[in-house]
Amino acid sequence: MRTWEANIRKVTPYTPGEQPNRPKMIKLNTNENPYPPAPGVRTALKDFHTDCLRLYPDPAATELVEALAAYHRVDTSQVFVGVGSDDVLAMSFMTFFNSKKPILFPEISYSFYPVWAEEFGISYQTPALASDFQIVKEDYFVENGGVIFPNPNAPTSLSLPLAEVEEIVQKNQDVVVIVDEAYVDFGADSALPLIDKYDNLLVVRTFSKSRSMAGMRIGYAIGSPILIRYLNDVKYSFNSYTMSQLTLKLGVASIQDDAYFRETIEKIIGTREHAKQVLKKMGFLFPDSKSNFLFITHPEHRAKDLFEALKEKDIYVRYFALPKIDNYLRVTIGTDAQMETFYEFLRTYKKKGK
Ligand code: PMP
């Protein structure tokens, strides 16, 4: 090691899913939306005046914050925006998890959580899920330095009903509780109705899944004005201009087209429910997903083999070589046509007796 290397901050980075981009591939590996963003987003892009790019964007991202506040019927002081929910979550870890006591998040969950915890020197404990992959709420009723969990959870796809989320928040009023709702629009209960009741609750959302805008990088958080103020203080001591001029315009355009948003979600839910029937008939087992992906396993096939065989045919799903879930595949819900190709592959794979 060189002498200067001793002083370097060393981190083990998060590994994102592969991002190949070939025209005919079927990409079901990173929970993106198979449909384009709302038509208004395209119009906003066409109407965008590049002259304004010589100026810095509004550091407070006012137009986007106002659009989100109106959409969710909250005050603008209750909304924070960032560069995807990863940015919002990273800021939240840095801002809210500063206790000597360990924070809690599920053992099987979004694999970025331990990375941020390590990066910011936050100690953590990871309660195991039940054998059916459900979060055991009682595990979060112990002393801790903060709580975070996705609802629905990823990669398990299961969600907790609002009453159980509330119990977790209610039993943790001395710390900040973050509910990561990246997938909530696909049918789970949101914790947003609780934010006026609990000033320590932060709900984090993203435009990457239900709004088909993973490429634009927009995430946001809703919570009490005091939580949002603390988040903004950290953001402004890091980078004032996180949201570009273009991001603000396209984000607002997406919010304004609620009909398209709902229609797209309904299509994905329809495809997901059909996928459950088809895969069940083929002998796959999976938790009852309320998200835009399924977490599947098959008693006769090794997930890793299936993952590799699919990849050879340019069908990408996500495989995690992690204890307890290394015989599962996380499959994003694509269009009906993409899913048909996926089922067809599975049918022939089964016939070959692999
Ligand atoms: N939370 C969860 C649970 C996720 O699965 C993801 C997607 N990787 C994110 C947050 C981050 O999404 P984004 O940064 O695109 O908003």
Short mmCIF file of C-alpha atoms and ligand atoms in Angstrom, two decimals:
data_model
loop_
_atom_site.label_atom_id
_atom_site.label_comp_id
_atom_site.label_asym_id
_atom_site.label_seq_id
_atom_site.Cartn_x
_atom_site.Cartn_y
_atom_site.Cartn_z
CA MET A 1 0.00 0.00 0.00
CA ARG A 2 1.28 3.50 -0.81
CA THR A 3 1.64 5.79 2.22
CA TRP A 4 -1.12 8.14 1.05
CA GLU A 5 -3.50 5.25 0.67
CA ALA A 6 -3.58 4.76 4.45
CA ASN A 7 -5.60 7.99 4.74
CA ILE A 8 -8.14 7.17 2.12
CA ARG A 9 -11.77 6.53 3.04
CA LYS A 10 -12.32 2.96 1.94
CA VAL A 11 -15.79 1.74 1.18
CA THR A 12 -17.34 -1.41 -0.23
CA PRO A 13 -19.66 -0.04 -2.88
CA TYR A 14 -23.20 -1.12 -3.69
CA THR A 15 -23.37 -3.19 -6.88
CA PRO A 16 -26.21 -2.00 -9.09
CA GLY A 17 -27.94 -4.43 -11.46
CA GLU A 18 -26.40 -4.78 -14.90
CA GLN A 19 -27.43 -2.06 -17.33
CA PRO A 20 -26.93 -3.44 -20.83
CA ASN A 21 -29.03 -1.66 -23.45
CA ARG A 22 -29.51 -3.72 -26.59
CA PRO A 23 -32.57 -3.03 -28.73
CA LYS A 24 -34.11 -6.50 -28.59
CA MET A 25 -33.14 -7.55 -25.10
CA ILE A 26 -35.73 -8.19 -22.41
CA LYS A 27 -34.65 -6.29 -19.37
CA LEU A 28 -36.41 -7.49 -16.25
CA ASN A 29 -33.51 -7.01 -13.85
CA THR A 30 -33.70 -3.54 -12.28
CA ASN A 31 -37.42 -2.96 -11.68
CA GLU A 32 -37.77 -0.28 -14.31
CA ASN A 33 -41.13 0.48 -15.86
CA PRO A 34 -41.57 -1.03 -19.34
CA TYR A 35 -43.76 1.88 -20.49
CA PRO A 36 -42.56 5.37 -21.45
CA PRO A 37 -43.01 8.38 -19.14
CA ALA A 38 -46.24 10.41 -19.43
CA PRO A 39 -46.74 12.10 -22.84
CA GLY A 40 -46.53 15.49 -21.10
CA VAL A 41 -42.90 14.72 -20.23
CA ARG A 42 -42.05 14.50 -23.92
CA THR A 43 -43.85 17.79 -24.60
CA ALA A 44 -41.99 19.45 -21.73
CA LEU A 45 -38.72 18.20 -23.19
CA LYS A 46 -39.58 19.60 -26.63
CA ASP A 47 -40.56 22.95 -25.12
CA PHE A 48 -37.45 23.16 -22.95
CA HIS A 49 -35.44 26.32 -23.63
CA THR A 50 -31.77 25.53 -23.46
CA ASP A 51 -30.91 29.22 -22.94
CA CYS A 52 -31.79 28.82 -19.27
CA LEU A 53 -29.03 26.26 -18.86
CA ARG A 54 -26.45 29.02 -18.48
CA LEU A 55 -28.07 29.78 -15.11
CA TYR A 56 -27.91 27.63 -12.00
CA PRO A 57 -31.16 25.83 -11.22
CA ASP A 58 -33.35 26.88 -8.30
CA PRO A 59 -31.55 25.34 -5.30
CA ALA A 60 -34.88 24.84 -3.50
CA ALA A 61 -36.36 23.04 -6.56
CA THR A 62 -39.49 25.09 -5.86
CA GLU A 63 -41.61 24.08 -8.89
CA LEU A 64 -41.12 20.38 -8.26
CA VAL A 65 -41.61 20.71 -4.50
CA GLU A 66 -44.81 22.70 -5.09
CA ALA A 67 -46.14 20.16 -7.60
CA LEU A 68 -45.44 17.27 -5.21
CA ALA A 69 -46.95 19.12 -2.23
CA ALA A 70 -50.13 19.83 -4.19
CA TYR A 71 -50.28 16.23 -5.45
CA HIS A 72 -49.95 14.73 -1.98
CA ARG A 73 -51.95 17.53 -0.28
CA VAL A 74 -49.17 18.48 2.09
CA ASP A 75 -47.34 21.73 2.73
CA THR A 76 -44.23 22.56 0.69
CA SER A 77 -42.31 22.56 4.01
CA GLN A 78 -43.01 18.81 4.18
CA VAL A 79 -41.31 17.90 0.88
CA PHE A 80 -37.64 17.23 0.12
CA VAL A 81 -36.38 16.29 -3.37
CA GLY A 82 -33.21 14.57 -4.51
CA VAL A 83 -31.39 12.82 -7.31
CA GLY A 84 -33.36 9.58 -7.20
CA SER A 85 -34.44 8.08 -3.91
CA ASP A 86 -30.90 6.75 -3.47
CA ASP A 87 -29.78 10.35 -3.00
CA VAL A 88 -32.69 11.08 -0.64
CA LEU A 89 -31.95 7.92 1.36
CA ALA A 90 -28.21 8.61 1.54
CA MET A 91 -28.94 12.14 2.83
CA SER A 92 -31.42 10.69 5.30
CA PHE A 93 -28.90 8.16 6.66
CA MET A 94 -26.41 10.99 7.10
CA THR A 95 -28.94 13.34 8.69
CA PHE A 96 -31.04 11.10 10.92
CA PHE A 97 -28.94 8.13 11.93
CA ASN A 98 -26.42 9.66 14.29
CA SER A 99 -27.02 7.70 17.45
CA LYS A 100 -24.52 5.39 19.13
CA LYS A 101 -27.26 2.77 19.18
CA PRO A 102 -27.61 0.56 16.12
CA ILE A 103 -30.20 1.33 13.49
CA LEU A 104 -32.48 -1.51 12.41
CA PHE A 105 -33.38 -2.74 8.95
CA PRO A 106 -34.41 -6.19 7.70
CA GLU A 107 -31.72 -8.77 7.03
CA ILE A 108 -33.10 -9.29 3.53
CA SER A 109 -33.81 -5.86 2.14
CA TYR A 110 -32.44 -3.16 -0.12
CA SER A 111 -28.73 -3.93 -0.25
CA PHE A 112 -27.79 -0.25 -0.34
CA TYR A 113 -28.73 0.18 3.36
CA PRO A 114 -25.66 -1.59 4.80
CA VAL A 115 -23.46 0.28 2.31
CA TRP A 116 -24.64 3.70 3.53
CA ALA A 117 -24.43 2.55 7.14
CA GLU A 118 -20.80 1.51 6.65
CA GLU A 119 -20.00 4.65 4.72
CA PHE A 120 -21.32 6.96 7.45
CA GLY A 121 -20.04 4.83 10.34
CA ILE A 122 -23.54 3.96 11.56
CA SER A 123 -23.83 0.72 13.51
CA TYR A 124 -26.73 -1.48 12.48
CA GLN A 125 -28.59 -4.68 13.24
CA THR A 126 -30.56 -6.66 10.74
CA PRO A 127 -33.48 -8.65 12.19
CA ALA A 128 -34.22 -11.79 10.17
CA LEU A 129 -37.44 -12.05 8.19
CA ALA A 130 -39.96 -14.77 9.05
CA SER A 131 -39.67 -17.97 7.00
CA ASP A 132 -42.36 -16.63 4.63
CA PHE A 133 -40.14 -13.52 4.11
CA GLN A 134 -42.46 -11.23 6.05
CA ILE A 135 -41.02 -8.49 8.29
CA VAL A 136 -41.60 -9.38 11.95
CA LYS A 137 -42.80 -6.10 13.44
CA GLU A 138 -41.95 -7.06 17.04
CA ASP A 139 -38.24 -7.18 16.07
CA TYR A 140 -38.43 -3.39 15.73
CA PHE A 141 -39.85 -2.81 19.20
CA VAL A 142 -36.38 -2.83 20.82
CA GLU A 143 -34.13 0.11 21.63
CA ASN A 144 -32.38 1.40 18.51
CA GLY A 145 -30.86 4.42 16.79
CA GLY A 146 -33.40 4.54 13.95
CA VAL A 147 -35.44 2.27 11.72
CA ILE A 148 -35.67 1.91 7.95
CA PHE A 149 -37.49 -0.61 5.80
CA PRO A 150 -38.94 -0.64 2.32
CA ASN A 151 -42.68 -1.18 1.97
CA PRO A 152 -43.14 -3.27 -0.11
CA ASN A 153 -39.82 -4.82 0.82
CA ALA A 154 -37.26 -5.55 -1.89
CA PRO A 155 -36.34 -8.05 -3.18
CA THR A 156 -39.06 -10.07 -1.40
CA SER A 157 -41.97 -8.02 -2.89
CA LEU A 158 -44.08 -8.36 0.27
CA SER A 159 -45.78 -5.44 1.96
CA LEU A 160 -46.90 -4.67 5.49
CA PRO A 161 -50.43 -3.36 6.11
CA LEU A 162 -50.68 0.21 7.35
CA ALA A 163 -51.67 -0.88 10.88
CA GLU A 164 -48.37 -2.78 11.26
CA VAL A 165 -46.33 0.07 9.83
CA GLU A 166 -48.06 2.36 12.32
CA GLU A 167 -47.24 0.02 15.20
CA ILE A 168 -43.56 0.16 14.24
CA VAL A 169 -43.64 3.97 14.09
CA GLN A 170 -45.69 4.23 17.27
CA LYS A 171 -43.20 2.07 19.20
CA ASN A 172 -40.25 4.12 17.90
CA GLN A 173 -41.15 7.71 18.62
CA ASP A 174 -37.70 8.55 20.02
CA VAL A 175 -35.92 7.86 16.74
CA VAL A 176 -36.51 8.60 13.07
CA VAL A 177 -38.40 5.91 11.17
CA ILE A 178 -37.99 5.87 7.39
CA VAL A 179 -40.40 3.97 5.16
CA ASP A 180 -38.89 3.50 1.70
CA GLU A 181 -41.90 3.42 -0.61
CA ALA A 182 -40.09 2.90 -3.92
CA TYR A 183 -42.71 0.31 -4.96
CA VAL A 184 -45.79 1.45 -3.05
CA ASP A 185 -47.78 2.63 -6.07
CA PHE A 186 -48.21 -0.96 -7.27
CA GLY A 187 -50.76 -1.81 -4.60
CA ALA A 188 -49.38 -1.53 -1.05
CA ASP A 189 -50.60 0.77 1.75
CA SER A 190 -48.69 4.03 1.99
CA ALA A 191 -47.59 5.46 5.33
CA LEU A 192 -48.34 9.00 4.12
CA PRO A 193 -51.62 9.19 6.09
CA LEU A 194 -49.45 8.94 9.25
CA ILE A 195 -47.10 11.84 8.65
CA ASP A 196 -49.19 14.48 10.44
CA LYS A 197 -49.52 12.18 13.44
CA TYR A 198 -45.82 11.27 13.81
CA ASP A 199 -43.23 14.00 13.32
CA ASN A 200 -40.43 11.38 13.33
CA LEU A 201 -41.75 9.53 10.24
CA LEU A 202 -40.17 10.06 6.83
CA VAL A 203 -41.72 8.52 3.71
CA VAL A 204 -39.38 8.21 0.72
CA ARG A 205 -40.63 7.88 -2.86
CA THR A 206 -39.16 7.71 -6.36
CA PHE A 207 -40.03 8.56 -9.97
CA SER A 208 -37.96 5.56 -11.12
CA LYS A 209 -40.61 2.83 -11.01
CA SER A 210 -44.26 3.91 -11.20
CA ARG A 211 -43.39 7.12 -13.11
CA SER A 212 -41.10 5.44 -15.67
CA MET A 213 -38.33 7.96 -15.07
CA ALA A 214 -35.39 5.99 -13.68
CA GLY A 215 -33.16 7.73 -16.22
CA MET A 216 -34.09 11.20 -14.97
CA ARG A 217 -33.16 10.54 -11.33
CA ILE A 218 -35.89 12.02 -9.16
CA GLY A 219 -36.70 10.95 -5.63
CA TYR A 220 -38.44 12.72 -2.78
CA ALA A 221 -39.30 12.49 0.87
CA ILE A 222 -42.36 13.63 2.77
CA GLY A 223 -42.32 14.20 6.50
CA SER A 224 -42.79 16.82 9.18
CA PRO A 225 -41.40 20.32 8.44
CA ILE A 226 -38.75 19.79 11.12
CA LEU A 227 -37.43 16.57 9.52
CA ILE A 228 -37.40 18.22 6.10
CA ARG A 229 -35.53 21.23 7.47
CA TYR A 230 -32.83 19.00 8.94
CA LEU A 231 -32.54 17.15 5.62
CA ASN A 232 -32.20 20.40 3.70
CA ASP A 233 -29.50 21.62 6.09
CA VAL A 234 -27.43 18.55 5.26
CA LYS A 235 -28.17 18.82 1.55
CA TYR A 236 -27.09 22.48 1.48
CA SER A 237 -23.86 21.62 3.22
CA PHE A 238 -23.13 19.08 0.52
CA ASN A 239 -24.42 20.28 -2.85
CA SER A 240 -26.98 23.07 -3.28
CA TYR A 241 -27.90 22.30 -6.87
CA THR A 242 -28.91 18.66 -6.92
CA MET A 243 -31.85 19.02 -9.32
CA SER A 244 -31.14 20.29 -12.85
CA GLN A 245 -33.38 22.74 -14.71
CA LEU A 246 -34.49 19.96 -17.02
CA THR A 247 -35.16 17.54 -14.16
CA LEU A 248 -37.45 20.08 -12.50
CA LYS A 249 -39.48 20.67 -15.68
CA LEU A 250 -39.87 16.99 -16.58
CA GLY A 251 -40.64 16.01 -13.01
CA VAL A 252 -43.47 18.55 -12.82
CA ALA A 253 -44.84 17.36 -16.18
CA SER A 254 -44.99 13.79 -14.88
CA ILE A 255 -46.95 14.80 -11.77
CA GLN A 256 -49.45 16.72 -13.89
CA ASP A 257 -50.58 13.66 -15.85
CA ASP A 258 -52.30 11.59 -13.23
CA ALA A 259 -54.53 9.71 -15.68
CA TYR A 260 -51.54 8.27 -17.55
CA PHE A 261 -49.82 7.43 -14.25
CA ARG A 262 -52.81 5.44 -13.03
CA GLU A 263 -53.34 3.73 -16.36
CA THR A 264 -49.72 2.54 -16.51
CA ILE A 265 -49.85 1.21 -12.97
CA GLU A 266 -53.08 -0.67 -13.70
CA LYS A 267 -51.45 -2.29 -16.74
CA ILE A 268 -48.47 -3.43 -14.68
CA ILE A 269 -50.67 -4.76 -11.89
CA GLY A 270 -52.74 -6.67 -14.49
CA THR A 271 -49.61 -8.20 -16.01
CA ARG A 272 -48.29 -9.06 -12.54
CA GLU A 273 -51.47 -10.84 -11.51
CA HIS A 274 -51.47 -12.81 -14.76
CA ALA A 275 -47.79 -13.66 -14.25
CA LYS A 276 -48.64 -15.08 -10.82
CA GLN A 277 -51.10 -17.51 -12.43
CA VAL A 278 -48.76 -18.57 -15.24
CA LEU A 279 -45.74 -19.07 -12.99
CA LYS A 280 -47.77 -20.92 -10.38
CA LYS A 281 -48.93 -23.37 -13.04
CA MET A 282 -45.29 -23.99 -13.93
CA GLY A 283 -44.53 -24.86 -10.32
CA PHE A 284 -42.83 -21.63 -9.29
CA LEU A 285 -43.27 -20.43 -5.72
CA PHE A 286 -43.22 -16.77 -4.74
CA PRO A 287 -44.46 -14.36 -2.08
CA ASP A 288 -47.68 -12.53 -3.01
CA SER A 289 -46.15 -9.46 -4.60
CA LYS A 290 -47.64 -5.99 -4.23
CA SER A 291 -44.78 -4.47 -6.24
CA ASN A 292 -43.68 -4.38 -9.89
CA PHE A 293 -41.59 -7.53 -9.52
CA LEU A 294 -41.92 -11.15 -8.44
CA PHE A 295 -39.46 -13.04 -6.29
CA ILE A 296 -39.59 -16.56 -7.66
CA THR A 297 -38.10 -19.95 -6.87
CA HIS A 298 -38.66 -23.41 -8.35
CA PRO A 299 -38.20 -26.67 -6.46
CA GLU A 300 -36.62 -28.36 -9.50
CA HIS A 301 -34.37 -25.64 -10.87
CA ARG A 302 -31.33 -23.89 -9.49
CA ALA A 303 -31.96 -20.15 -9.69
CA LYS A 304 -28.41 -19.45 -10.76
CA ASP A 305 -28.61 -21.88 -13.69
CA LEU A 306 -31.91 -20.41 -14.78
CA PHE A 307 -30.51 -16.89 -14.47
CA GLU A 308 -27.58 -17.77 -16.70
CA ALA A 309 -29.71 -19.64 -19.24
CA LEU A 310 -32.06 -16.65 -19.47
CA LYS A 311 -29.13 -14.29 -19.93
CA GLU A 312 -27.85 -16.33 -22.86
CA LYS A 313 -31.18 -15.59 -24.55
CA ASP A 314 -30.84 -11.88 -23.71
CA ILE A 315 -33.49 -12.04 -20.98
CA TYR A 316 -32.10 -10.33 -17.89
CA VAL A 317 -33.50 -10.96 -14.41
CA ARG A 318 -31.79 -10.32 -11.05
CA TYR A 319 -29.97 -12.99 -9.10
CA PHE A 320 -28.53 -12.34 -5.62
CA ALA A 321 -25.76 -14.68 -4.48
CA LEU A 322 -26.72 -14.10 -0.85
CA PRO A 323 -27.55 -16.48 2.00
CA LYS A 324 -31.26 -17.48 2.21
CA ILE A 325 -32.17 -16.02 -1.19
CA ASP A 326 -29.64 -17.62 -3.53
CA ASN A 327 -32.27 -19.90 -5.02
CA TYR A 328 -34.56 -17.02 -5.96
CA LEU A 329 -34.79 -14.72 -8.95
CA ARG A 330 -36.24 -11.24 -8.86
CA VAL A 331 -38.20 -10.68 -12.05
CA THR A 332 -39.45 -7.21 -12.96
CA ILE A 333 -42.90 -7.09 -14.54
CA GLY A 334 -42.43 -6.12 -18.19
CA THR A 335 -44.98 -5.62 -20.96
CA ASP A 336 -47.34 -8.52 -21.72
CA ALA A 337 -45.26 -9.30 -24.82
CA GLN A 338 -41.98 -9.37 -22.87
CA MET A 339 -43.53 -11.59 -20.23
CA GLU A 340 -44.83 -13.99 -22.92
CA THR A 341 -41.27 -14.39 -24.21
CA PHE A 342 -40.12 -15.03 -20.66
CA TYR A 343 -42.83 -17.70 -20.08
CA GLU A 344 -42.03 -19.32 -23.43
CA PHE A 345 -38.41 -19.63 -22.41
CA LEU A 346 -39.43 -21.19 -19.09
CA ARG A 347 -41.69 -23.70 -20.81
CA THR A 348 -38.91 -24.96 -23.08
CA TYR A 349 -36.38 -24.85 -20.25
CA LYS A 350 -38.66 -27.10 -18.20
CA LYS A 351 -39.20 -29.49 -21.11
CA LYS A 352 -35.47 -29.91 -21.55
CA GLY A 353 -35.58 -31.15 -17.98
CA LYS A 354 -32.81 -28.82 -16.86
N1 PMP B 1 -35.29 1.80 -2.57
C1 PMP B 1 -35.48 0.56 -3.01
C2 PMP B 1 -36.11 -0.43 -2.12
C3 PMP B 1 -35.07 0.21 -4.30
O1 PMP B 1 -35.22 -1.04 -4.75
C4 PMP B 1 -34.49 1.19 -5.14
C5 PMP B 1 -34.08 0.84 -6.55
N2 PMP B 1 -32.80 0.34 -6.67
C6 PMP B 1 -34.30 2.47 -4.62
C7 PMP B 1 -34.73 2.75 -3.33
C8 PMP B 1 -33.60 3.56 -5.38
O2 PMP B 1 -34.24 3.97 -6.53
P1 PMP B 1 -33.94 5.35 -7.23
O3 PMP B 1 -32.61 5.87 -6.71
O4 PMP B 1 -33.90 5.05 -8.67
O5 PMP B 1 -35.05 6.26 -6.84
#
